[in-house]
Amino acid sequence: MTATQHVNDELFAKAKQAIPGGVNSPVRAYGSVGGTPRFLVRAEGAHVYDADGTEYVDLVASWGPAILGHAEPTVVKAVQDAAALGLSFGASTPDETELAELVEQRVSAVEKLRLVSTGTEATMTAIRLARGFTGRDLLIKFAGHYHGHSDGLLAAAGSGVATMALPGSAGVPSPIAAQTFVLPYNDIDAVRAAFAEHGDRIAGIIVEAAAANMGVLAPKPGYNAALASIAHEHGALLILDEVLTGFRVSSGGYWTLSNEQGPAYQPDLFTFGKVIGGGMPVAALGGRADVMEHLAPTGPVYQAGTLSGNPVAMAAGIATLQGATPAVYAHLDRTADVLAAEVSSALEHEGVAHTVQRAGNLFSFAFTDEAPVDYADVQAQDAWRYPPFFHAMLAAGVALPPSVFEAWFVTAAHDDAAVNRIVDALPAAARAAASASAS
Ligand code: PLP
């Protein structure tokens, strides 16, 4: 056993005494890859450091927020300056308006924005708002899409639940689960059929702008636009969940990126998180002004938060969005292109069947011959090839997401040296994937 494993083992054992499963978010427990999670104590640029001081090139980026790289100096300075003026006021601040305006400039369909603290709160509130606005109860979501952990959204929710091989979650009353239809992704006929039968009772459709919680799985061309038009034909709303993709795959997100490439469509509501806070707890919902005005205090749909619009978090979000320039997005795109090609060629070299999954600069790999289109396809892959691949990379100092059902995240700080270190680690990892067995 190396010293690093020893320190992390001890910390994990201690954490398990105090915290359920030793973690505060299940995927961190390494459940699907096995082994001991690394306990991190520092992060800078493209690197994270564990409690033993071991350095890893990081492709998790805090699951997205660290788009400029970890501890980016202008973001850290903005946070320090804001903290010195007070940690939380529980009152309005000028920075809340500034962050809302930055979002509205980047995503033209967002006319009004409400700031909250987590993506879970954003989607939960967007759904309540869609129900309050339409006066209807039912909701459509798609298998393998994750929208946070509020009741009713955990059915076939991809990501953490897929990693843990759970069908959904205990503790969700069946009458609540029954308000949500879970349909197969990328199958527009299934959506038409649901609306044909229940159209006047459906408040809305919630969809990840591009699925990225079952690995990356982009919508078929025109799919999101078709969802918008079906919803609107029936007086329902389209909620585009850009918590993961927003401000990451382009200056706006997947909607702005895909409008450049396919038919334009108009979601009614968007949800954001991750990059919008640059590593601090910030998320938001926004969209049509007439819908958003249904939120309290102007409307009857209640939502509130002690720490909503927190001044330190606002400073991080503003500095992050200001730093996320066109040059940053060009760098992320190039880096994603290089890494996706290098991983693919290493796997190819070892004869490992795989597909490269892309949505802008987000990418992942599915261990299968045929490009998946839905959750069933993703679940049918040779997922058992991932743990040995993951651990070979980790041993070489590269921290990948600890689940095959997660996206890989690059940052502005992934320079040639970081990329080369990842590329150097690939041949051994591909060999490990090739020699894995299903048992
Ligand atoms: N929506 C999507 C698409 C997500 O990827 C996530 C988190 O990964 C959420 C919602 C929930 O966000 P949070 O973890 O901040 O509650």
Tab-separated table of C-alpha atoms and ligand atoms in Angstrom:
chain	number	residue	atom	x	y	z
A	1	MET	CA	0.000	0.000	0.000
A	2	THR	CA	1.361	3.431	-0.934
A	3	ALA	CA	1.437	6.257	1.588
A	4	THR	CA	-1.232	8.080	-0.429
A	5	GLN	CA	-3.643	5.177	-0.253
A	6	HIS	CA	-2.956	4.915	3.466
A	7	VAL	CA	-3.813	8.567	4.189
A	8	ASN	CA	-6.958	8.446	2.049
A	9	ASP	CA	-8.000	5.111	3.592
A	10	GLU	CA	-7.695	6.577	7.067
A	11	LEU	CA	-9.657	9.677	6.137
A	12	PHE	CA	-12.381	7.620	4.475
A	13	ALA	CA	-12.689	5.331	7.509
A	14	LYS	CA	-12.976	8.379	9.775
A	15	ALA	CA	-15.511	10.055	7.463
A	16	LYS	CA	-17.674	6.941	7.468
A	17	GLN	CA	-17.935	7.201	11.251
A	18	ALA	CA	-19.353	10.715	11.013
A	19	ILE	CA	-21.109	10.934	7.629
A	20	PRO	CA	-23.389	8.383	5.911
A	21	GLY	CA	-21.192	6.445	3.523
A	22	GLY	CA	-18.410	8.905	4.313
A	23	VAL	CA	-19.585	11.356	1.643
A	24	ASN	CA	-21.994	14.239	1.140
A	25	SER	CA	-22.905	13.320	-2.433
A	26	PRO	CA	-23.042	9.626	-3.378
A	27	VAL	CA	-20.853	9.541	-6.509
A	28	ARG	CA	-17.888	10.721	-4.418
A	29	ALA	CA	-17.820	7.336	-2.648
A	30	TYR	CA	-16.285	5.643	-5.744
A	31	GLY	CA	-19.152	3.117	-5.551
A	32	SER	CA	-19.034	2.188	-9.218
A	33	VAL	CA	-15.254	2.172	-9.659
A	34	GLY	CA	-14.297	0.691	-6.290
A	35	GLY	CA	-11.345	1.671	-4.145
A	36	THR	CA	-10.859	4.570	-1.776
A	37	PRO	CA	-11.925	8.067	-2.752
A	38	ARG	CA	-9.187	10.669	-2.749
A	39	PHE	CA	-9.718	13.308	-0.066
A	40	LEU	CA	-8.840	16.616	-1.660
A	41	VAL	CA	-7.345	19.542	0.218
A	42	ARG	CA	-6.301	21.962	-2.521
A	43	ALA	CA	-6.886	22.731	-6.176
A	44	GLU	CA	-5.132	25.077	-8.563
A	45	GLY	CA	-5.476	25.493	-12.312
A	46	ALA	CA	-5.914	22.074	-13.936
A	47	HIS	CA	-4.799	20.189	-10.822
A	48	VAL	CA	-6.198	18.873	-7.567
A	49	TYR	CA	-4.148	17.694	-4.586
A	50	ASP	CA	-5.146	15.021	-2.098
A	51	ALA	CA	-4.502	14.963	1.624
A	52	ASP	CA	-1.175	13.281	1.021
A	53	GLY	CA	-0.058	16.036	-1.349
A	54	THR	CA	-0.380	13.849	-4.459
A	55	GLU	CA	-1.138	15.917	-7.555
A	56	TYR	CA	-3.709	14.866	-10.163
A	57	VAL	CA	-4.667	16.436	-13.475
A	58	ASP	CA	-8.377	16.977	-12.903
A	59	LEU	CA	-11.101	16.211	-15.437
A	60	VAL	CA	-13.958	16.678	-12.984
A	61	ALA	CA	-13.637	20.452	-12.445
A	62	SER	CA	-16.007	20.242	-9.471
A	63	TRP	CA	-18.521	18.718	-11.934
A	64	GLY	CA	-18.342	21.792	-14.132
A	65	PRO	CA	-18.093	25.036	-12.162
A	66	ALA	CA	-14.298	25.414	-12.403
A	67	ILE	CA	-14.477	26.434	-16.067
A	68	LEU	CA	-11.606	28.923	-15.716
A	69	GLY	CA	-9.499	26.417	-13.785
A	70	HIS	CA	-9.379	25.924	-10.022
A	71	ALA	CA	-8.717	28.925	-7.763
A	72	GLU	CA	-8.488	31.254	-10.746
A	73	PRO	CA	-6.879	34.420	-9.302
A	74	THR	CA	-9.496	36.983	-10.408
A	75	VAL	CA	-12.304	34.811	-9.029
A	76	VAL	CA	-10.467	34.240	-5.740
A	77	LYS	CA	-9.768	37.973	-5.415
A	78	ALA	CA	-13.433	38.842	-6.095
A	79	VAL	CA	-14.502	36.353	-3.412
A	80	GLN	CA	-11.969	37.675	-0.901
A	81	ASP	CA	-13.017	41.281	-1.511
A	82	ALA	CA	-16.706	40.402	-1.154
A	83	ALA	CA	-16.105	38.330	1.986
A	84	ALA	CA	-14.317	41.231	3.616
A	85	LEU	CA	-17.508	43.296	3.222
A	86	GLY	CA	-19.768	40.742	4.886
A	87	LEU	CA	-20.672	37.109	4.271
A	88	SER	CA	-24.437	37.362	4.003
A	89	PHE	CA	-26.990	40.131	4.439
A	90	GLY	CA	-30.350	38.475	3.792
A	91	ALA	CA	-31.223	41.593	1.795
A	92	SER	CA	-30.956	42.746	-1.808
A	93	THR	CA	-27.538	43.631	-3.245
A	94	PRO	CA	-26.455	45.374	-6.464
A	95	ASP	CA	-24.449	42.286	-7.500
A	96	GLU	CA	-27.580	40.123	-7.775
A	97	THR	CA	-28.876	42.408	-10.519
A	98	GLU	CA	-25.472	42.434	-12.194
A	99	LEU	CA	-25.319	38.635	-12.341
A	100	ALA	CA	-28.917	38.447	-13.607
A	101	GLU	CA	-28.079	40.974	-16.343
A	102	LEU	CA	-24.993	39.014	-17.368
A	103	VAL	CA	-27.143	35.903	-17.816
A	104	GLU	CA	-29.831	37.802	-19.715
A	105	GLN	CA	-27.193	39.215	-22.091
A	106	ARG	CA	-25.841	35.732	-22.796
A	107	VAL	CA	-29.144	33.867	-23.152
A	108	SER	CA	-31.546	36.014	-25.140
A	109	ALA	CA	-34.668	34.034	-24.168
A	110	VAL	CA	-34.078	34.796	-20.480
A	111	GLU	CA	-36.026	37.975	-19.726
A	112	LYS	CA	-36.087	37.605	-15.941
A	113	LEU	CA	-33.950	35.502	-13.605
A	114	ARG	CA	-34.387	34.306	-10.016
A	115	LEU	CA	-31.197	33.313	-8.182
A	116	VAL	CA	-31.138	30.309	-5.852
A	117	SER	CA	-28.350	28.218	-4.352
A	118	THR	CA	-28.460	24.764	-6.014
A	119	GLY	CA	-29.525	23.227	-9.289
A	120	THR	CA	-31.992	21.085	-7.351
A	121	GLU	CA	-33.744	24.211	-6.080
A	122	ALA	CA	-33.735	25.727	-9.567
A	123	THR	CA	-35.451	22.756	-11.243
A	124	MET	CA	-37.826	22.194	-8.327
A	125	THR	CA	-38.922	25.832	-8.500
A	126	ALA	CA	-39.163	25.830	-12.307
A	127	ILE	CA	-41.516	22.859	-12.122
A	128	ARG	CA	-43.636	24.459	-9.394
A	129	LEU	CA	-43.773	27.599	-11.531
A	130	ALA	CA	-44.817	25.650	-14.644
A	131	ARG	CA	-47.572	24.011	-12.614
A	132	GLY	CA	-48.665	27.299	-11.049
A	133	PHE	CA	-48.652	29.088	-14.398
A	134	THR	CA	-50.579	26.424	-16.333
A	135	GLY	CA	-52.815	25.217	-13.497
A	136	ARG	CA	-51.865	21.636	-14.425
A	137	ASP	CA	-50.109	18.900	-12.447
A	138	LEU	CA	-48.375	16.446	-14.760
A	139	LEU	CA	-44.766	16.640	-15.871
A	140	ILE	CA	-42.733	14.822	-18.525
A	141	LYS	CA	-39.095	13.947	-17.954
A	142	PHE	CA	-36.771	11.586	-19.798
A	143	ALA	CA	-35.102	8.397	-18.642
A	144	GLY	CA	-31.467	8.985	-17.754
A	145	HIS	CA	-31.888	12.736	-17.290
A	146	TYR	CA	-30.909	14.134	-13.904
A	147	HIS	CA	-32.484	17.305	-12.600
A	148	GLY	CA	-31.412	17.202	-8.974
A	149	HIS	CA	-32.873	15.249	-6.118
A	150	SER	CA	-36.283	16.757	-5.438
A	151	ASP	CA	-39.191	14.330	-5.023
A	152	GLY	CA	-40.743	13.349	-8.311
A	153	LEU	CA	-37.593	13.932	-10.356
A	154	LEU	CA	-35.670	10.899	-9.177
A	155	ALA	CA	-37.336	8.311	-11.409
A	156	ALA	CA	-34.798	6.916	-13.916
A	157	ALA	CA	-32.555	9.832	-13.048
A	158	GLY	CA	-29.214	8.765	-14.516
A	159	SER	CA	-25.885	9.763	-12.996
A	160	GLY	CA	-25.723	9.105	-9.250
A	161	VAL	CA	-28.770	6.849	-9.235
A	162	ALA	CA	-27.460	4.975	-12.274
A	163	THR	CA	-24.066	4.693	-10.619
A	164	MET	CA	-25.678	3.257	-7.504
A	165	ALA	CA	-27.891	0.980	-9.676
A	166	LEU	CA	-30.999	2.331	-7.940
A	167	PRO	CA	-34.301	2.470	-9.828
A	168	GLY	CA	-35.138	5.773	-8.173
A	169	SER	CA	-35.246	6.733	-4.532
A	170	ALA	CA	-36.987	5.378	-1.460
A	171	GLY	CA	-38.946	7.985	0.436
A	172	VAL	CA	-40.772	9.445	-2.554
A	173	PRO	CA	-44.526	8.899	-2.047
A	174	SER	CA	-46.032	7.105	-5.033
A	175	PRO	CA	-48.712	9.789	-5.612
A	176	ILE	CA	-45.862	12.270	-6.109
A	177	ALA	CA	-43.876	9.963	-8.418
A	178	ALA	CA	-47.097	9.370	-10.373
A	179	GLN	CA	-47.214	13.061	-11.349
A	180	THR	CA	-44.142	12.541	-13.545
A	181	PHE	CA	-44.149	10.568	-16.787
A	182	VAL	CA	-40.725	9.158	-17.604
A	183	LEU	CA	-40.331	8.756	-21.368
A	184	PRO	CA	-37.461	7.361	-23.441
A	185	TYR	CA	-35.076	10.080	-24.624
A	186	ASN	CA	-34.758	11.037	-28.279
A	187	ASP	CA	-38.110	9.422	-29.132
A	188	ILE	CA	-40.394	12.228	-30.223
A	189	ASP	CA	-43.271	9.828	-30.958
A	190	ALA	CA	-43.384	8.873	-27.271
A	191	VAL	CA	-43.837	12.559	-26.408
A	192	ARG	CA	-46.572	12.980	-29.029
A	193	ALA	CA	-48.375	9.919	-27.655
A	194	ALA	CA	-48.235	11.203	-24.058
A	195	PHE	CA	-49.653	14.573	-25.117
A	196	ALA	CA	-52.305	12.929	-27.296
A	197	GLU	CA	-53.606	11.104	-24.243
A	198	HIS	CA	-53.005	13.598	-21.400
A	199	GLY	CA	-52.252	16.895	-23.173
A	200	ASP	CA	-54.665	19.054	-21.194
A	201	ARG	CA	-53.186	17.870	-17.873
A	202	ILE	CA	-49.482	18.289	-18.677
A	203	ALA	CA	-47.857	21.409	-17.194
A	204	GLY	CA	-44.542	20.973	-18.917
A	205	ILE	CA	-41.600	19.017	-20.193
A	206	ILE	CA	-38.250	19.163	-18.419
A	207	VAL	CA	-35.231	18.068	-20.434
A	208	GLU	CA	-31.484	18.419	-20.063
A	209	ALA	CA	-30.460	20.708	-22.933
A	210	ALA	CA	-28.056	17.912	-23.846
A	211	ALA	CA	-28.084	14.878	-21.599
A	212	ALA	CA	-24.860	14.653	-19.612
A	213	ASN	CA	-25.783	12.579	-16.581
A	214	MET	CA	-25.798	9.197	-18.321
A	215	GLY	CA	-22.497	9.996	-19.913
A	216	VAL	CA	-22.923	12.631	-22.597
A	217	LEU	CA	-25.816	11.993	-24.963
A	218	ALA	CA	-26.787	14.860	-27.237
A	219	PRO	CA	-30.345	15.234	-28.511
A	220	LYS	CA	-31.001	14.163	-32.090
A	221	PRO	CA	-30.993	17.182	-34.442
A	222	GLY	CA	-34.302	19.022	-34.084
A	223	TYR	CA	-35.389	17.040	-31.006
A	224	ASN	CA	-35.427	19.938	-28.528
A	225	ALA	CA	-37.208	22.133	-31.094
A	226	ALA	CA	-39.852	19.431	-31.551
A	227	LEU	CA	-40.330	19.250	-27.759
A	228	ALA	CA	-40.934	23.004	-27.710
A	229	SER	CA	-43.488	22.883	-30.482
A	230	ILE	CA	-45.419	19.914	-29.035
A	231	ALA	CA	-45.490	21.513	-25.569
A	232	HIS	CA	-46.671	24.828	-26.984
A	233	GLU	CA	-49.364	23.237	-29.167
A	234	HIS	CA	-50.848	21.853	-25.960
A	235	GLY	CA	-50.438	24.944	-23.762
A	236	ALA	CA	-47.590	23.364	-21.772
A	237	LEU	CA	-44.147	24.832	-21.026
A	238	LEU	CA	-40.685	23.622	-22.019
A	239	ILE	CA	-38.144	23.786	-19.199
A	240	LEU	CA	-34.629	23.497	-20.584
A	241	ASP	CA	-32.266	22.314	-17.856
A	242	GLU	CA	-28.905	23.961	-18.524
A	243	VAL	CA	-27.542	23.454	-15.005
A	244	LEU	CA	-24.662	21.470	-16.470
A	245	THR	CA	-24.433	22.837	-20.020
A	246	GLY	CA	-25.167	26.520	-19.307
A	247	PHE	CA	-22.176	28.837	-19.883
A	248	ARG	CA	-20.037	25.719	-20.405
A	249	VAL	CA	-20.614	24.521	-23.958
A	250	SER	CA	-20.840	28.101	-25.270
A	251	SER	CA	-21.116	31.611	-23.833
A	252	GLY	CA	-24.822	30.911	-23.227
A	253	GLY	CA	-25.083	27.165	-23.144
A	254	TYR	CA	-26.474	24.407	-25.308
A	255	TRP	CA	-29.523	26.393	-26.429
A	256	THR	CA	-27.410	29.215	-27.851
A	257	LEU	CA	-24.970	26.712	-29.369
A	258	SER	CA	-27.690	24.590	-30.980
A	259	ASN	CA	-29.599	27.598	-32.297
A	260	GLU	CA	-26.504	28.360	-34.371
A	261	GLN	CA	-26.622	24.834	-35.818
A	262	GLY	CA	-30.288	23.823	-36.090
A	263	PRO	CA	-33.868	25.104	-36.047
A	264	ALA	CA	-34.383	27.919	-33.541
A	265	TYR	CA	-36.859	27.215	-30.759
A	266	GLN	CA	-37.975	29.035	-27.658
A	267	PRO	CA	-37.935	27.343	-24.240
A	268	ASP	CA	-40.198	28.998	-21.678
A	269	LEU	CA	-37.927	28.442	-18.698
A	270	PHE	CA	-34.245	27.647	-18.231
A	271	THR	CA	-32.417	26.362	-15.202
A	272	PHE	CA	-28.753	27.114	-14.534
A	273	GLY	CA	-26.158	26.117	-11.943
A	274	LYS	CA	-22.502	25.116	-11.745
A	275	VAL	CA	-20.606	27.658	-13.951
A	276	ILE	CA	-22.959	30.486	-12.914
A	277	GLY	CA	-21.404	30.305	-9.439
A	278	GLY	CA	-17.836	29.492	-10.437
A	279	GLY	CA	-17.551	27.083	-7.490
A	280	MET	CA	-19.792	28.872	-4.998
A	281	PRO	CA	-23.401	27.744	-4.409
A	282	VAL	CA	-25.329	29.633	-7.087
A	283	ALA	CA	-28.066	28.428	-9.403
A	284	ALA	CA	-30.962	30.133	-11.135
A	285	LEU	CA	-34.154	29.792	-13.094
A	286	GLY	CA	-35.130	32.246	-15.762
A	287	GLY	CA	-37.125	32.746	-18.915
A	288	ARG	CA	-40.286	34.422	-20.158
A	289	ALA	CA	-41.106	37.517	-18.105
A	290	ASP	CA	-44.834	36.706	-17.966
A	291	VAL	CA	-44.081	33.261	-16.529
A	292	MET	CA	-41.356	34.471	-14.146
A	293	GLU	CA	-43.647	37.175	-12.754
A	294	HIS	CA	-45.792	34.359	-11.362
A	295	LEU	CA	-43.125	33.902	-8.684
A	296	ALA	CA	-43.630	35.556	-5.304
A	297	PRO	CA	-43.656	38.444	-4.477
A	298	THR	CA	-45.318	39.462	-7.790
A	299	GLY	CA	-47.150	36.168	-8.267
A	300	PRO	CA	-48.707	33.299	-6.340
A	301	VAL	CA	-45.919	30.686	-6.743
A	302	TYR	CA	-43.812	30.693	-3.595
A	303	GLN	CA	-40.039	30.434	-3.501
A	304	ALA	CA	-37.470	31.871	-1.104
A	305	GLY	CA	-33.978	31.321	0.302
A	306	THR	CA	-31.965	32.630	3.265
A	307	LEU	CA	-28.774	32.443	1.212
A	308	SER	CA	-30.264	33.174	-2.236
A	309	GLY	CA	-28.144	35.800	-4.000
A	310	ASN	CA	-25.448	35.496	-1.331
A	311	PRO	CA	-22.948	38.342	-1.869
A	312	VAL	CA	-19.798	36.199	-1.795
A	313	ALA	CA	-21.338	33.716	-4.209
A	314	MET	CA	-22.488	36.557	-6.498
A	315	ALA	CA	-18.921	37.871	-6.654
A	316	ALA	CA	-17.664	34.432	-7.732
A	317	GLY	CA	-20.378	34.092	-10.361
A	318	ILE	CA	-19.825	37.545	-11.852
A	319	ALA	CA	-16.032	37.104	-11.995
A	320	THR	CA	-16.425	33.662	-13.568
A	321	LEU	CA	-18.840	34.784	-16.280
A	322	GLN	CA	-16.709	37.843	-17.012
A	323	GLY	CA	-13.669	35.576	-17.337
A	324	ALA	CA	-15.452	33.084	-19.607
A	325	THR	CA	-14.596	34.876	-22.860
A	326	PRO	CA	-14.863	33.615	-26.451
A	327	ALA	CA	-11.151	32.735	-26.223
A	328	VAL	CA	-11.896	30.473	-23.241
A	329	TYR	CA	-14.645	28.641	-25.133
A	330	ALA	CA	-12.361	28.225	-28.160
A	331	HIS	CA	-9.719	26.715	-25.853
A	332	LEU	CA	-12.231	24.342	-24.237
A	333	ASP	CA	-13.434	23.193	-27.670
A	334	ARG	CA	-9.892	22.551	-28.901
A	335	THR	CA	-8.886	20.744	-25.708
A	336	ALA	CA	-11.993	18.563	-25.811
A	337	ASP	CA	-11.289	17.715	-29.475
A	338	VAL	CA	-7.716	16.665	-28.685
A	339	LEU	CA	-8.584	14.600	-25.602
A	340	ALA	CA	-11.597	12.888	-27.168
A	341	ALA	CA	-9.475	11.889	-30.167
A	342	GLU	CA	-6.553	10.707	-28.021
A	343	VAL	CA	-8.712	8.584	-25.712
A	344	SER	CA	-10.514	7.112	-28.681
A	345	SER	CA	-7.297	6.249	-30.465
A	346	ALA	CA	-5.814	4.608	-27.341
A	347	LEU	CA	-8.954	2.470	-26.929
A	348	GLU	CA	-8.986	1.706	-30.651
A	349	HIS	CA	-5.367	0.606	-30.493
A	350	GLU	CA	-6.312	-1.988	-27.852
A	351	GLY	CA	-9.417	-3.072	-29.778
A	352	VAL	CA	-11.830	-1.787	-27.104
A	353	ALA	CA	-15.287	-1.139	-28.577
A	354	HIS	CA	-16.410	2.379	-27.698
A	355	THR	CA	-18.191	5.462	-28.960
A	356	VAL	CA	-17.126	9.052	-28.356
A	357	GLN	CA	-20.043	10.985	-26.880
A	358	ARG	CA	-20.001	14.743	-27.471
A	359	ALA	CA	-22.126	17.795	-26.732
A	360	GLY	CA	-19.964	20.816	-27.514
A	361	ASN	CA	-16.903	20.684	-25.268
A	362	LEU	CA	-18.492	18.071	-22.990
A	363	PHE	CA	-17.487	14.517	-23.747
A	364	SER	CA	-17.486	10.987	-22.418
A	365	PHE	CA	-17.071	7.462	-23.758
A	366	ALA	CA	-19.531	4.589	-23.919
A	367	PHE	CA	-18.119	1.056	-24.098
A	368	THR	CA	-20.259	-0.160	-26.959
A	369	ASP	CA	-20.095	-0.498	-30.748
A	370	GLU	CA	-23.226	1.409	-31.589
A	371	ALA	CA	-23.851	5.031	-30.736
A	372	PRO	CA	-26.452	5.065	-27.944
A	373	VAL	CA	-29.582	7.165	-28.379
A	374	ASP	CA	-31.301	6.585	-25.037
A	375	TYR	CA	-30.820	5.412	-21.460
A	376	ALA	CA	-31.448	1.747	-22.247
A	377	ASP	CA	-28.604	1.836	-24.805
A	378	VAL	CA	-26.292	3.529	-22.309
A	379	GLN	CA	-27.077	0.983	-19.624
A	380	ALA	CA	-26.403	-1.890	-22.026
A	381	GLN	CA	-22.753	-0.883	-22.582
A	382	ASP	CA	-19.770	-2.803	-21.159
A	383	ALA	CA	-19.630	-0.477	-18.140
A	384	TRP	CA	-17.314	-2.944	-16.367
A	385	ARG	CA	-14.479	-1.762	-18.597
A	386	TYR	CA	-14.495	1.650	-16.916
A	387	PRO	CA	-13.235	0.881	-13.346
A	388	PRO	CA	-9.853	-0.540	-14.460
A	389	PHE	CA	-9.511	2.303	-16.989
A	390	PHE	CA	-10.311	4.844	-14.269
A	391	HIS	CA	-7.860	3.346	-11.772
A	392	ALA	CA	-5.018	3.143	-14.292
A	393	MET	CA	-5.498	6.846	-15.014
A	394	LEU	CA	-5.652	7.665	-11.302
A	395	ALA	CA	-2.452	5.740	-10.645
A	396	ALA	CA	-0.808	7.852	-13.363
A	397	GLY	CA	-2.023	11.067	-11.720
A	398	VAL	CA	-5.193	11.783	-13.716
A	399	ALA	CA	-8.504	12.185	-11.874
A	400	LEU	CA	-11.432	11.202	-14.108
A	401	PRO	CA	-15.077	11.245	-13.027
A	402	PRO	CA	-15.540	8.138	-10.848
A	403	SER	CA	-18.401	6.789	-12.963
A	404	VAL	CA	-18.871	5.923	-16.639
A	405	PHE	CA	-22.211	7.768	-16.425
A	406	GLU	CA	-20.609	11.186	-15.973
A	407	ALA	CA	-19.235	13.770	-18.400
A	408	TRP	CA	-15.559	14.769	-18.507
A	409	PHE	CA	-14.868	18.460	-17.930
A	410	VAL	CA	-11.969	20.495	-19.293
A	411	THR	CA	-11.041	23.983	-18.120
A	412	ALA	CA	-9.218	27.043	-19.410
A	413	ALA	CA	-6.246	25.905	-17.318
A	414	HIS	CA	-5.772	22.603	-19.178
A	415	ASP	CA	-2.609	23.597	-21.027
A	416	ASP	CA	-0.346	21.443	-23.191
A	417	ALA	CA	1.497	20.061	-20.153
A	418	ALA	CA	-1.757	18.903	-18.532
A	419	VAL	CA	-3.043	17.434	-21.783
A	420	ASN	CA	0.251	15.632	-22.402
A	421	ARG	CA	0.140	14.091	-18.960
A	422	ILE	CA	-3.341	12.745	-19.685
A	423	VAL	CA	-2.267	11.458	-23.097
A	424	ASP	CA	0.788	9.719	-21.621
A	425	ALA	CA	-1.444	7.852	-19.180
A	426	LEU	CA	-3.813	6.539	-21.859
A	427	PRO	CA	-2.023	3.474	-23.296
A	428	ALA	CA	-1.867	1.671	-19.927
A	429	ALA	CA	-5.460	2.624	-19.125
A	430	ALA	CA	-6.667	1.375	-22.512
A	431	ARG	CA	-4.810	-1.915	-21.912
A	432	ALA	CA	-6.526	-2.191	-18.519
A	433	ALA	CA	-9.917	-1.626	-20.160
A	434	ALA	CA	-9.098	-4.225	-22.832
A	435	SER	CA	-8.158	-6.905	-20.301
A	436	ALA	CA	-11.163	-6.247	-18.000
A	437	SER	CA	-13.736	-8.971	-17.665
A	438	ALA	CA	-17.491	-8.775	-17.161
A	439	SER	CA	-17.798	-10.889	-14.006
B	1	PLP	N1	-29.706	19.504	-13.409
B	1	PLP	C1	-28.645	18.977	-14.023
B	1	PLP	C2	-28.653	18.826	-15.508
B	1	PLP	C3	-27.531	18.572	-13.294
B	1	PLP	O1	-26.473	18.044	-13.915
B	1	PLP	C4	-27.554	18.734	-11.880
B	1	PLP	C5	-26.395	18.310	-11.071
B	1	PLP	O2	-25.502	17.649	-11.497
B	1	PLP	C6	-28.682	19.287	-11.284
B	1	PLP	C7	-29.754	19.668	-12.072
B	1	PLP	C8	-28.738	19.472	-9.793
B	1	PLP	O3	-27.845	20.466	-9.394
B	1	PLP	P1	-27.292	20.503	-7.891
B	1	PLP	O4	-26.368	19.348	-7.733
B	1	PLP	O5	-26.616	21.836	-7.781
B	1	PLP	O6	-28.479	20.413	-6.990
